[in-house]
Short mmCIF file of C-alpha atoms and ligand atoms in Angstrom, two decimals:
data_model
loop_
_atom_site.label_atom_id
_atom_site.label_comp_id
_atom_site.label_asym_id
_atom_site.label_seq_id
_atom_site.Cartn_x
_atom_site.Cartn_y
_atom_site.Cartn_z
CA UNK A 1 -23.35 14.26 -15.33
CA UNK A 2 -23.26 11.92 -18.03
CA UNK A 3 -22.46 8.24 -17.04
CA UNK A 4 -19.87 6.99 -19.13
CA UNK A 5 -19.93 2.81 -19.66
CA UNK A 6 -16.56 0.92 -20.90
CA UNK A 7 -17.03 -2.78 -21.81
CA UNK A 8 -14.24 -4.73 -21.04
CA UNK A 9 -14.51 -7.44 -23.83
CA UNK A 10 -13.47 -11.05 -24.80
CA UNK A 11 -10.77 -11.28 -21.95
CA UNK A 12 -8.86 -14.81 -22.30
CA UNK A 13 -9.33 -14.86 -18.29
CA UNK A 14 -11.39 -13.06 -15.64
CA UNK A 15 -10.24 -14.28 -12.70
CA UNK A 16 -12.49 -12.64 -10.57
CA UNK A 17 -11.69 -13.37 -6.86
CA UNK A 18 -14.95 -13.47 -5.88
CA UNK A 19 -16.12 -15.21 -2.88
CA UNK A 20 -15.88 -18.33 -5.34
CA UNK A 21 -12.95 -17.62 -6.67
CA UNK A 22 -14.45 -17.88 -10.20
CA UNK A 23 -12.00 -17.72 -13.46
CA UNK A 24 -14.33 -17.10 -16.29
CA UNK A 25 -12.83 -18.37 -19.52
CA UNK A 26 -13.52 -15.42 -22.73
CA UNK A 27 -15.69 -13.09 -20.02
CA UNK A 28 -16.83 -9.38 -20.32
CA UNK A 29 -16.73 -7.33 -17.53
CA UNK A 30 -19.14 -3.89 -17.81
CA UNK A 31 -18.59 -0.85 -15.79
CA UNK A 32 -20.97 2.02 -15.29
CA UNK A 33 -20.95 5.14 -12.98
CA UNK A 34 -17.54 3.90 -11.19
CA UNK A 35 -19.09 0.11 -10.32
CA UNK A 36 -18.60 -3.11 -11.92
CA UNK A 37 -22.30 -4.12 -13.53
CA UNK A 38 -22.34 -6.73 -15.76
CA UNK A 39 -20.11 -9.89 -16.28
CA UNK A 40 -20.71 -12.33 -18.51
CA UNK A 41 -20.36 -13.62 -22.35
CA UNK A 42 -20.94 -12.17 -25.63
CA UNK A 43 -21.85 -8.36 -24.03
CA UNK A 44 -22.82 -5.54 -26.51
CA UNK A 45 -22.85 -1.97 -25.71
CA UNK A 46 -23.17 1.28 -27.24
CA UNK A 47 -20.33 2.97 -24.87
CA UNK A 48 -16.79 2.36 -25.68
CA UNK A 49 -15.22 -1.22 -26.19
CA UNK A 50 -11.82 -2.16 -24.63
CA UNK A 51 -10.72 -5.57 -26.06
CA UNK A 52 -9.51 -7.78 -23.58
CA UNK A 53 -8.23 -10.96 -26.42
CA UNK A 54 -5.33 -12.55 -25.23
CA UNK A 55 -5.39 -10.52 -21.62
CA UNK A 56 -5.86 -11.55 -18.13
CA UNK A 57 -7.97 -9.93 -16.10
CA UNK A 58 -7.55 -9.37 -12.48
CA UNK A 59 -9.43 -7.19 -9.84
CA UNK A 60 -6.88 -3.93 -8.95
CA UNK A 61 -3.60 -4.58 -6.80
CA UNK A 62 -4.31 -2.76 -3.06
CA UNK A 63 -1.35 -1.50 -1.89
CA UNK A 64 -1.32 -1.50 2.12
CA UNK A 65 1.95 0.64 2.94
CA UNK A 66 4.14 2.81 1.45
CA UNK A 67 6.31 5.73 2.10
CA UNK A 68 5.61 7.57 -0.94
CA UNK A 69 7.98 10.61 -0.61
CA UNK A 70 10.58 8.21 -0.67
CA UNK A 71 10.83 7.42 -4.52
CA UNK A 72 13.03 10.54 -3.92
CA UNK A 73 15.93 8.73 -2.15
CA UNK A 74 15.88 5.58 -3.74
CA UNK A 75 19.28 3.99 -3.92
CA UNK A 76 20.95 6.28 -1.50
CA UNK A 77 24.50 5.00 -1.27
CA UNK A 78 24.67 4.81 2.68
CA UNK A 79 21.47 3.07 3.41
CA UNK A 80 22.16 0.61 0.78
CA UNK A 81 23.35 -1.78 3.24
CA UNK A 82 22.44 -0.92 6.45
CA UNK A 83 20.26 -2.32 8.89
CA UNK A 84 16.85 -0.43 10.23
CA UNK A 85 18.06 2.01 12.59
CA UNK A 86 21.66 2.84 10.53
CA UNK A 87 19.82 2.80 7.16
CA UNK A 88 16.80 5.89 9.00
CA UNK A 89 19.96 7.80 10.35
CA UNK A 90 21.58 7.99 7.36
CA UNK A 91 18.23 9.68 5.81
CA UNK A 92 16.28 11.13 8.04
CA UNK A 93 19.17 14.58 7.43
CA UNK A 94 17.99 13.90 3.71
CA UNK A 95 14.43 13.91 3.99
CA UNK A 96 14.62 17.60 6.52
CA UNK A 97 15.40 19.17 3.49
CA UNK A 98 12.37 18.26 1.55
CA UNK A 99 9.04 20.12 1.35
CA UNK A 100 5.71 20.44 -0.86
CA UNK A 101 7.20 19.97 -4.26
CA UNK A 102 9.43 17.33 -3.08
CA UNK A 103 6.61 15.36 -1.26
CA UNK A 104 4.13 16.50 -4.08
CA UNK A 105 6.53 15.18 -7.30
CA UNK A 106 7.58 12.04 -5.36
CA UNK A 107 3.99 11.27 -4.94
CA UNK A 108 3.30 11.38 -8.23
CA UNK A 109 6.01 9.20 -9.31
CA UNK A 110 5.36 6.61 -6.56
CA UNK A 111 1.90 6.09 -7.42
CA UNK A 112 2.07 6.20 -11.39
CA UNK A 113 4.90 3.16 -10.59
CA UNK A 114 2.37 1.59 -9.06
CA UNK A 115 -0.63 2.11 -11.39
CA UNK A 116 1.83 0.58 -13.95
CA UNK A 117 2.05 -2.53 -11.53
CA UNK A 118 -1.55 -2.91 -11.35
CA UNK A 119 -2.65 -0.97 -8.34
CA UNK A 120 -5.84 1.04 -8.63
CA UNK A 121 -5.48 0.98 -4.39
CA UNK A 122 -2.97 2.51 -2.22
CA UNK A 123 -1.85 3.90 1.44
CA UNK A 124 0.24 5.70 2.53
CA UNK A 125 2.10 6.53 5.24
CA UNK A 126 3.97 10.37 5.55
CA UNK A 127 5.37 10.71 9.16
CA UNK A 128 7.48 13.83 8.48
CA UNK A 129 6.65 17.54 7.43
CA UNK A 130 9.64 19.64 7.16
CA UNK A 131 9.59 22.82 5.55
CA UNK A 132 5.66 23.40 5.34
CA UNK A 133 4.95 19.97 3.90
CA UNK A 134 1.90 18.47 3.75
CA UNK A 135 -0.73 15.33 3.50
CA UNK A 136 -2.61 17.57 1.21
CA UNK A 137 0.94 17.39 -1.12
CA UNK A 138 0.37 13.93 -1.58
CA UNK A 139 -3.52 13.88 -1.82
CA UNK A 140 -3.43 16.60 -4.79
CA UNK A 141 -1.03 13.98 -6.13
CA UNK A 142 -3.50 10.94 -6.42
CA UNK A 143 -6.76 12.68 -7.46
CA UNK A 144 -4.35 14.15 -10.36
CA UNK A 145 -3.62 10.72 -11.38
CA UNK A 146 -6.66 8.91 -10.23
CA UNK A 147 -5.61 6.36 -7.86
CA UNK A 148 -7.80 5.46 -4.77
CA UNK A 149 -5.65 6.89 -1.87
CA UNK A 150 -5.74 5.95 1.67
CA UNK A 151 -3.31 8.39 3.31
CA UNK A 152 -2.58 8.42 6.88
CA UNK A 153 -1.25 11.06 9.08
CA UNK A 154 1.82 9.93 10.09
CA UNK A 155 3.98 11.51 13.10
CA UNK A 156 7.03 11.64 15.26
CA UNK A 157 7.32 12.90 18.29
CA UNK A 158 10.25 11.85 20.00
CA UNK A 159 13.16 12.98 18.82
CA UNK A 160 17.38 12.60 19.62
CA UNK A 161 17.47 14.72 22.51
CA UNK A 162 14.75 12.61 24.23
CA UNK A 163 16.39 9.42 23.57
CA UNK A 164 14.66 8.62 20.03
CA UNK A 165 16.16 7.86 17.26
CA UNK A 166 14.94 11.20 14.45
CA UNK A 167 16.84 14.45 14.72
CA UNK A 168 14.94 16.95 16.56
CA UNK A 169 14.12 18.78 13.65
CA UNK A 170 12.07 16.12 11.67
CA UNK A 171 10.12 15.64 14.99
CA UNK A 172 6.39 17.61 15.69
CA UNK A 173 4.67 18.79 18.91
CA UNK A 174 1.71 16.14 19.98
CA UNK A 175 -0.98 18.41 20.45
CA UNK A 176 0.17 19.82 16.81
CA UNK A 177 0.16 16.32 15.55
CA UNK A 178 -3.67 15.45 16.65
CA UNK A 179 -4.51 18.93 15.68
CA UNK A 180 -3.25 18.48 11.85
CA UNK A 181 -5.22 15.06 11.73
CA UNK A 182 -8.73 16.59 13.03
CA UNK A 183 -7.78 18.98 9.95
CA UNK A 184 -6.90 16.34 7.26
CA UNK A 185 -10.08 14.06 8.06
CA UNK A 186 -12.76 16.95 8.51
CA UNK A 187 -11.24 17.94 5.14
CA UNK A 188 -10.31 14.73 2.95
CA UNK A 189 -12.02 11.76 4.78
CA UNK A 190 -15.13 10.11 2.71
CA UNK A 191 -16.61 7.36 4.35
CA UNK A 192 -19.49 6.74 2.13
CA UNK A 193 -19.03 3.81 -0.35
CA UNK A 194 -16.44 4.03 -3.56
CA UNK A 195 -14.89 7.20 -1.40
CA UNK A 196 -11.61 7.94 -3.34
CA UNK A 197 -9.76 9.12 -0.28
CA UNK A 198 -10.24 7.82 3.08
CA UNK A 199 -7.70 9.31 6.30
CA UNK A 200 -5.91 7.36 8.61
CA UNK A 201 -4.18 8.25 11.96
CA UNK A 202 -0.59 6.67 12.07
CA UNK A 203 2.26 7.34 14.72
CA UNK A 204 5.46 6.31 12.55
CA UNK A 205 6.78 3.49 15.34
CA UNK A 206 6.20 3.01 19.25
CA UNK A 207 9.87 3.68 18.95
CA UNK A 208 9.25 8.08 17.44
CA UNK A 209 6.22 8.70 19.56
CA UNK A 210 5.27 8.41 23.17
CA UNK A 211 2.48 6.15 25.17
CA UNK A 212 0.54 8.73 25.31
CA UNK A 213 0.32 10.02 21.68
CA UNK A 214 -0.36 6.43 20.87
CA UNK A 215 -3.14 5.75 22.81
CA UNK A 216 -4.81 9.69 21.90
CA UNK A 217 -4.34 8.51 18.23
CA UNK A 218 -6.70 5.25 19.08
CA UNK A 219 -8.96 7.71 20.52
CA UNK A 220 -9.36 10.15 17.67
CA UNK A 221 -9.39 7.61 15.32
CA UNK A 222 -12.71 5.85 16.98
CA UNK A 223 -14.16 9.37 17.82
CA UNK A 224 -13.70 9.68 13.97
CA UNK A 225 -14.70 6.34 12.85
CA UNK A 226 -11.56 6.18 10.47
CA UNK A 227 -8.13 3.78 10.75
CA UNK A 228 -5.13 3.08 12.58
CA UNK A 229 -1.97 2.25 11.00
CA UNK A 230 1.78 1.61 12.34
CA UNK A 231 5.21 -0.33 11.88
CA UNK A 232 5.52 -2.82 14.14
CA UNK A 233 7.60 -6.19 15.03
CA UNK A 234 9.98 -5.39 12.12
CA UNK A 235 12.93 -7.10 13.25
CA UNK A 236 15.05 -8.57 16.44
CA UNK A 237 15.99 -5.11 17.02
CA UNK A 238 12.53 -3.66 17.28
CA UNK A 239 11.75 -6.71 19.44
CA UNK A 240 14.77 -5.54 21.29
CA UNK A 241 14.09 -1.99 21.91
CA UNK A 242 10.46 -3.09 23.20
CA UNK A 243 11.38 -5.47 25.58
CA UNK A 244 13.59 -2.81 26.96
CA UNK A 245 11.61 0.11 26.69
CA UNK A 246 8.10 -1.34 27.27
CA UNK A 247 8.68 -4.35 29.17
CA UNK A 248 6.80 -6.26 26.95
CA UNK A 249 6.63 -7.58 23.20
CA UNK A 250 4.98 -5.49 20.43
CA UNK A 251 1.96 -7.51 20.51
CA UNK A 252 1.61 -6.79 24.36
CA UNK A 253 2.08 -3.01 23.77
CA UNK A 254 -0.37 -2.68 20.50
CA UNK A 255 -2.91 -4.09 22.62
CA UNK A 256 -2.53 -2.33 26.11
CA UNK A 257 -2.80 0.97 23.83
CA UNK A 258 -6.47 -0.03 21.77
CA UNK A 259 -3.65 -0.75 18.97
CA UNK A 260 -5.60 -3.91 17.81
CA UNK A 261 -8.96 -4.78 16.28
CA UNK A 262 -9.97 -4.91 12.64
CA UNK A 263 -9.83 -1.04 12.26
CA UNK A 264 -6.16 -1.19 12.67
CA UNK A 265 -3.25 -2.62 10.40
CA UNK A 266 0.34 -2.71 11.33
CA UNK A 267 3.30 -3.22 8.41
CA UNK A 268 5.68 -6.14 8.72
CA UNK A 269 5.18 -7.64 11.30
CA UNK A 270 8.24 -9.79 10.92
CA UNK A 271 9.02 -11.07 14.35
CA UNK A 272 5.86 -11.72 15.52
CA UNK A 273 5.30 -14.70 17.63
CA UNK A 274 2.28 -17.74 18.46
CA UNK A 275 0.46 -15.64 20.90
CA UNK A 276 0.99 -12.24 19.17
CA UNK A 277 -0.73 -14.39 15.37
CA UNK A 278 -3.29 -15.42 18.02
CA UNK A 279 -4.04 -12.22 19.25
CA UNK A 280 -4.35 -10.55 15.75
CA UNK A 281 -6.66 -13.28 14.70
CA UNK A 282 -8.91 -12.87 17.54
CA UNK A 283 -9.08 -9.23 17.06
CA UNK A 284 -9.02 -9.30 13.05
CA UNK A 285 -5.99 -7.03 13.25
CA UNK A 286 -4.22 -6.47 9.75
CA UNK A 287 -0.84 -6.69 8.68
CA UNK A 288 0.40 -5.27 5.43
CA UNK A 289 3.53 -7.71 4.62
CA UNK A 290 6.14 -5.92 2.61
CA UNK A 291 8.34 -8.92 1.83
CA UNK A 292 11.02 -6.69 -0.73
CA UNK A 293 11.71 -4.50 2.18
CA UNK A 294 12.23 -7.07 4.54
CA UNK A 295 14.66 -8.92 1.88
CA UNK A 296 16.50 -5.53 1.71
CA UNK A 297 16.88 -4.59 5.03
CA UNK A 298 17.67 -7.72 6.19
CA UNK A 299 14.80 -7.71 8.29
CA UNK A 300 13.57 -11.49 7.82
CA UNK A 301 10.62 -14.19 6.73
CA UNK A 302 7.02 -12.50 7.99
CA UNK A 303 5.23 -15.91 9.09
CA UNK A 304 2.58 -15.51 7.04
CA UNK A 305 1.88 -18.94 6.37
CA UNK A 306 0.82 -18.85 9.88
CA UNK A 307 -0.96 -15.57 9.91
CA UNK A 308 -3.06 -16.68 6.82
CA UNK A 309 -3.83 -20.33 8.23
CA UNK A 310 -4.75 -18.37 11.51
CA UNK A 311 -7.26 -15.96 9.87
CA UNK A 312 -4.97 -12.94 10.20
CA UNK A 313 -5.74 -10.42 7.51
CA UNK A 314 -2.85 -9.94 5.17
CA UNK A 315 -2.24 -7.09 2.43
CA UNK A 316 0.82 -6.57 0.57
CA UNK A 317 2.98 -3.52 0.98
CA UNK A 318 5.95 -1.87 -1.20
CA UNK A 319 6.87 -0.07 1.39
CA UNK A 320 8.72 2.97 0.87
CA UNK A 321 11.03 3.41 -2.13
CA UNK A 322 14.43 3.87 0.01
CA UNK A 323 14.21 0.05 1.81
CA UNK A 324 12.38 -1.50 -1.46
CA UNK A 325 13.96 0.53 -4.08
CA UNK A 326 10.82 -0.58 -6.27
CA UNK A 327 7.26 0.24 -6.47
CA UNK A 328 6.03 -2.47 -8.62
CA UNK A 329 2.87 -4.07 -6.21
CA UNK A 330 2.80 -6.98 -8.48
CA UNK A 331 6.39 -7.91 -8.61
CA UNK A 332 5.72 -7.88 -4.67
CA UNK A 333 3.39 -10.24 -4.93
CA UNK A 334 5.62 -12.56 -6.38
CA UNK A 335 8.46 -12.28 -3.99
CA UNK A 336 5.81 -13.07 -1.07
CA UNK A 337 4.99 -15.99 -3.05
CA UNK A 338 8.34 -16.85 -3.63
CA UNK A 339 9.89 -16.01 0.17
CA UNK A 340 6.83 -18.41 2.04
CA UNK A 341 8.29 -20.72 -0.39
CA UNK A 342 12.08 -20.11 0.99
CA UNK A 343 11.03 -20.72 4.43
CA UNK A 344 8.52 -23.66 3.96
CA UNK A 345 8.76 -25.34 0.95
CA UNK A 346 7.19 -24.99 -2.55
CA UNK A 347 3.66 -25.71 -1.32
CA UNK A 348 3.51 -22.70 1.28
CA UNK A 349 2.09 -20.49 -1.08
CA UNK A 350 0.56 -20.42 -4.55
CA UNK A 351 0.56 -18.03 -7.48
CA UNK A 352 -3.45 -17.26 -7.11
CA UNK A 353 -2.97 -17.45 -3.11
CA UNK A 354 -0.47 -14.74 -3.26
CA UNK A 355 -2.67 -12.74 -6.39
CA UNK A 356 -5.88 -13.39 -3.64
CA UNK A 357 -3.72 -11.46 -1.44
CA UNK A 358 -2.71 -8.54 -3.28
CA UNK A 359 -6.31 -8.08 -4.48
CA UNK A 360 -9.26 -8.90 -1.58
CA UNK A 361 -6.80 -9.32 1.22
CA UNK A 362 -5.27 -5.57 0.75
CA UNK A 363 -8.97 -4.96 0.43
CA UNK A 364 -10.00 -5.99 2.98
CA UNK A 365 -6.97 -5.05 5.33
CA UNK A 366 -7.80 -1.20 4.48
CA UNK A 367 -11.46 -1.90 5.54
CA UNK A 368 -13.01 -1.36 1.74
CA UNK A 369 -15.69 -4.83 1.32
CA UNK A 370 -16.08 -2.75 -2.12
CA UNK A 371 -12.79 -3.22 -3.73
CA UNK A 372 -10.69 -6.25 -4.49
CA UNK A 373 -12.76 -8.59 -6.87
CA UNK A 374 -14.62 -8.35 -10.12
CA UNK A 375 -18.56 -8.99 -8.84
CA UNK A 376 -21.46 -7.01 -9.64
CA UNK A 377 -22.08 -3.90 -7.21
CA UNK A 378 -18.24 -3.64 -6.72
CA UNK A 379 -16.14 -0.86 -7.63
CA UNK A 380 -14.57 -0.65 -11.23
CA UNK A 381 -11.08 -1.00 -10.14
CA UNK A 382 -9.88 -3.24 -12.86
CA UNK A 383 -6.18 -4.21 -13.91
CA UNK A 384 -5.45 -5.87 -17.44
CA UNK A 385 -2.71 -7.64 -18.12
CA UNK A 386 -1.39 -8.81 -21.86
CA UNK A 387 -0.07 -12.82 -21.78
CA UNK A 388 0.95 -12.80 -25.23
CA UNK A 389 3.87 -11.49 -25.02
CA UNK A 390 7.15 -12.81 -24.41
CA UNK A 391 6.87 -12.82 -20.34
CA UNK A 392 3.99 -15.75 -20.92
CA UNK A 393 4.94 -17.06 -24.08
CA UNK A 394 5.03 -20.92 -23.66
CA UNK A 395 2.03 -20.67 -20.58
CA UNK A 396 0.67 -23.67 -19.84
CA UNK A 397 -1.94 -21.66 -17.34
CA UNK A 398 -1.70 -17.50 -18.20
CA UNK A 399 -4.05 -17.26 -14.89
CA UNK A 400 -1.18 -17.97 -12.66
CA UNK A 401 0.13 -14.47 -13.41
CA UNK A 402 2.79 -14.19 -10.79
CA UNK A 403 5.19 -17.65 -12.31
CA UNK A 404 4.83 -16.53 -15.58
CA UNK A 405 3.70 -13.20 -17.31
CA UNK A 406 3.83 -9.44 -17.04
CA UNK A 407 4.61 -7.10 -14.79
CA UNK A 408 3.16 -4.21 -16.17
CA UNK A 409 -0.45 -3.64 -17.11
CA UNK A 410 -2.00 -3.11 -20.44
CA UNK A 411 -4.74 -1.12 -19.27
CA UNK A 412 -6.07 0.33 -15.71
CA UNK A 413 -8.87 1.09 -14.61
CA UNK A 414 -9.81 3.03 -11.07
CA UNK A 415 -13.18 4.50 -10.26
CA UNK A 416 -13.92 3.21 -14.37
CA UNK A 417 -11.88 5.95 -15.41
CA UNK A 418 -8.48 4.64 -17.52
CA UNK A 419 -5.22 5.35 -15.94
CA UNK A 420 -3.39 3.57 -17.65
CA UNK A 421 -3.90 3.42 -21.62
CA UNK A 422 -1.51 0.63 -23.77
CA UNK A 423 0.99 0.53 -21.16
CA UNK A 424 0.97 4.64 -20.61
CA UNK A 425 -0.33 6.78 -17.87
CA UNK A 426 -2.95 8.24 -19.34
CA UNK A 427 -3.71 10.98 -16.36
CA UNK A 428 -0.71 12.82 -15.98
CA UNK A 429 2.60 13.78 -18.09
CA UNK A 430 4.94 11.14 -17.00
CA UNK A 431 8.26 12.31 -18.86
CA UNK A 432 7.85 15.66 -17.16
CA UNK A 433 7.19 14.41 -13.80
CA UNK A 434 10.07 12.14 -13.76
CA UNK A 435 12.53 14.85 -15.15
CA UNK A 436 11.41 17.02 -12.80
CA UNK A 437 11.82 14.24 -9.78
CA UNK A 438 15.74 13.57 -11.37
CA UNK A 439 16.05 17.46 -11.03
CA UNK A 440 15.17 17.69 -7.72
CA UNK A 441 16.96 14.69 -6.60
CA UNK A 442 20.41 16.31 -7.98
CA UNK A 443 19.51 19.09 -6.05
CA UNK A 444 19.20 17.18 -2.42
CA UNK A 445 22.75 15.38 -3.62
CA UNK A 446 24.59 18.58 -4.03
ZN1 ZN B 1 7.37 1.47 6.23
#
């Protein structure tokens, strides 16, 4: 196979988050064979040239959880302003009518929104399979378009007439459940270094599944050497249902089951407590904070401010499209910027801070050491952004992205293949994709 080199050339900034943090001032980045493998000044090659003037350039977004089926019901009128459990009831009866296509189109929408936001990185977690659906939908999805995936084999198993909170029919069998997920990783999981899709096991909530399914998931998942992945601690009602269900806080019942350690992330984590941020840290335990969501749902301030300065590993999420109703990883990293800020003044958080987090901690939350900064040996996951245009106009500092400049990419790179060409996906046929998306939408309304 022929290797195919793209110089990334005369960018205004690199800022590489490397272990220095380094922001290299009119840099060239080279990529070869999928890896990053020359920076410096003043580059030639004989491959192609991308021309980075008057662009900042930032490792790829990572994208820690999402719920991508659910660009499908964005905006729903009911769940517009409910809480948690009201705003799941009044879709779960939506979402039992989707299969493949559905869950295959809605993919492909979610993640192009994201590539468009800078992500070259992304979960994702699908807990419900109605109608023949599959992970596979959503994995075709990605290697169409070229994103690094991380999907994880989500599950419910508790439904109304056992005191949960899905309808029966959106819920699965448990031996069925671990049975699909031996499938899925024997069949998608890559391990070795610069994999494009990696499994994960993830229960939707200790409030869909049983003990029991929880703690076979943490077995599997070791037996398999891949990740564990759940919602937890979202708000005072989750808190709530714990106390009464469990006996105990989240923290308490994560651990008990082998839910903590550094091959496990949870999302939110919004109402987590001293001892719970102590207990993560110990373990290296990582949370995927998915500030929009908890703005929308009314779910609260994650502390993580504390979970940072505690050695917590944080990633961003967008969570899923009905509780965000956006996609757009970098306009997330903003609003985490901006809601540490709300709760602790304008020094909580800084514009590279919360970049450092969207890049190497999402990396390193999903376990890849080989994504999430612009060094030599890494992978070529590379986002450029254009600062001369109106969004930065006036700048004093075009590095700190997330105050001042765009929120789309110019260009995208994952793997060092483009996915994103002038502000275009350049993998897949957009227009057709989203008309189809608006058709099948109608279809669920009527
Ligand atoms: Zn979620």
């Amino acid at each position: 196979m022929q290797v195919t080199e793209i110089l990334i050339k005369s960018a205004k900034v690199v800022l590489t988050m490397d272990d220095a943090r380094r922001e290299l001032s009119e840099a060239d980045v080279r990529l070869r064979g999928g890896q990053i493998v020359e920076i410096g000044t003043d580059l030639d090659s004989d491959g192609e040239i991308v021309l980075a003037q008057g662009c900042v350039v930032t490792p790829g977004l990572v994208n820690t959880h999402h719920h991508l089926y659910q660009t499908l019901t964005r905006a729903v009128p009911g769940g517009q302003d409910a809480l948690l459990f009201g705003w799941l009831q009044t879709l779960y009866p939506i979402w039992s009518r989707f299969g493949p296509e559905e869950m295959n189109i809605s993919a492909q929408i979610g993640l192009a929104e994201l590539a468009l936001s800078g992500c070259t990185l992304t979960s994702d977690h699908l807990y419900l399979y109605p109608n023949g659906a599959r992970l596979d939908d959503t994995i075709d999805a990605a290697k169409e378009i070229g994103m690094r995936f991380h999907p994880t084999r989500g599950s419910m198993s508790i439904g109304e007439s056992d005191g949960g909170l899905p309808p029966d029919s959106l819920v699965e069998n448990e031996a069925a459940i671990l049975n699909d997920t031996i499938r899925l990783i024997d069949a998608h999981h890559d391990a070795s270094e610069g994999a494009m899709v990696r499994i994960g096991v993830a229960p939707c909530s200790p409030f869909s599944v049983s003990r029991e399914l929880m703690r076979d998931a943490a077995t599997l998942a070791r037996d398999k050497g891949v990740m564990l992945h759940t919602h937890l601690a979202e708000n005072e009602e989750d808190i709530a249902y714990s106390l009464e269900k469990f006996g105990c806080r989240p923290g308490q019942y994560a651990e008990d089951l082998g839910w903590t350690g550094e091959d496990v992330w949870h999302a939110h984590c919004v109402k987590l407590d001293g001892q719970e941020i102590d207990l993560f840290a110990r373990s290296q335990t990582g949370v995927a904070h998915c500030p929009c969501s908890n703005c929308r749902l009314g779910s609260g301030i994650a502390p993580v401010r504390q979970m940072r300065d505690a050695g917590v590993p944080v990633g961003l999420g967008v969570d899923g499209s009905a509780s965000n109703d956006a996609g757009n990883l970098v306009a997330e990293a903003r609003q985490a910027m901006l809601l540490q800020r709300v709760s602790r003044g304008a020094d909580a958080m800084s514009a590279r801070e919360a970049l450092e987090i969207a890049t190497r901690g999402g990396a390193q939350v999903l376990g890849r050491s080989d994504c999430g900064q612009i060094a030599v040996g890494k992978r070529a996951d590379i986002a450029i952004w254009d600062v001369s245009g109106i969004e930065a106009a006036g700048s004093w500092d075009p590095a700190a992205l997330l105050l001042a400049g765009p929120t789309r990419v110019k260009h995208l790179f994952v793997e060092g293949r483009q996915v994103v060409r002038d502000g275009h996906v350049a993998t897949i046929d957009l227009p057709r994709v989203i008309e189809r998306q608006n058709a099948l939408a109608q279809a669920l309304m009527g």
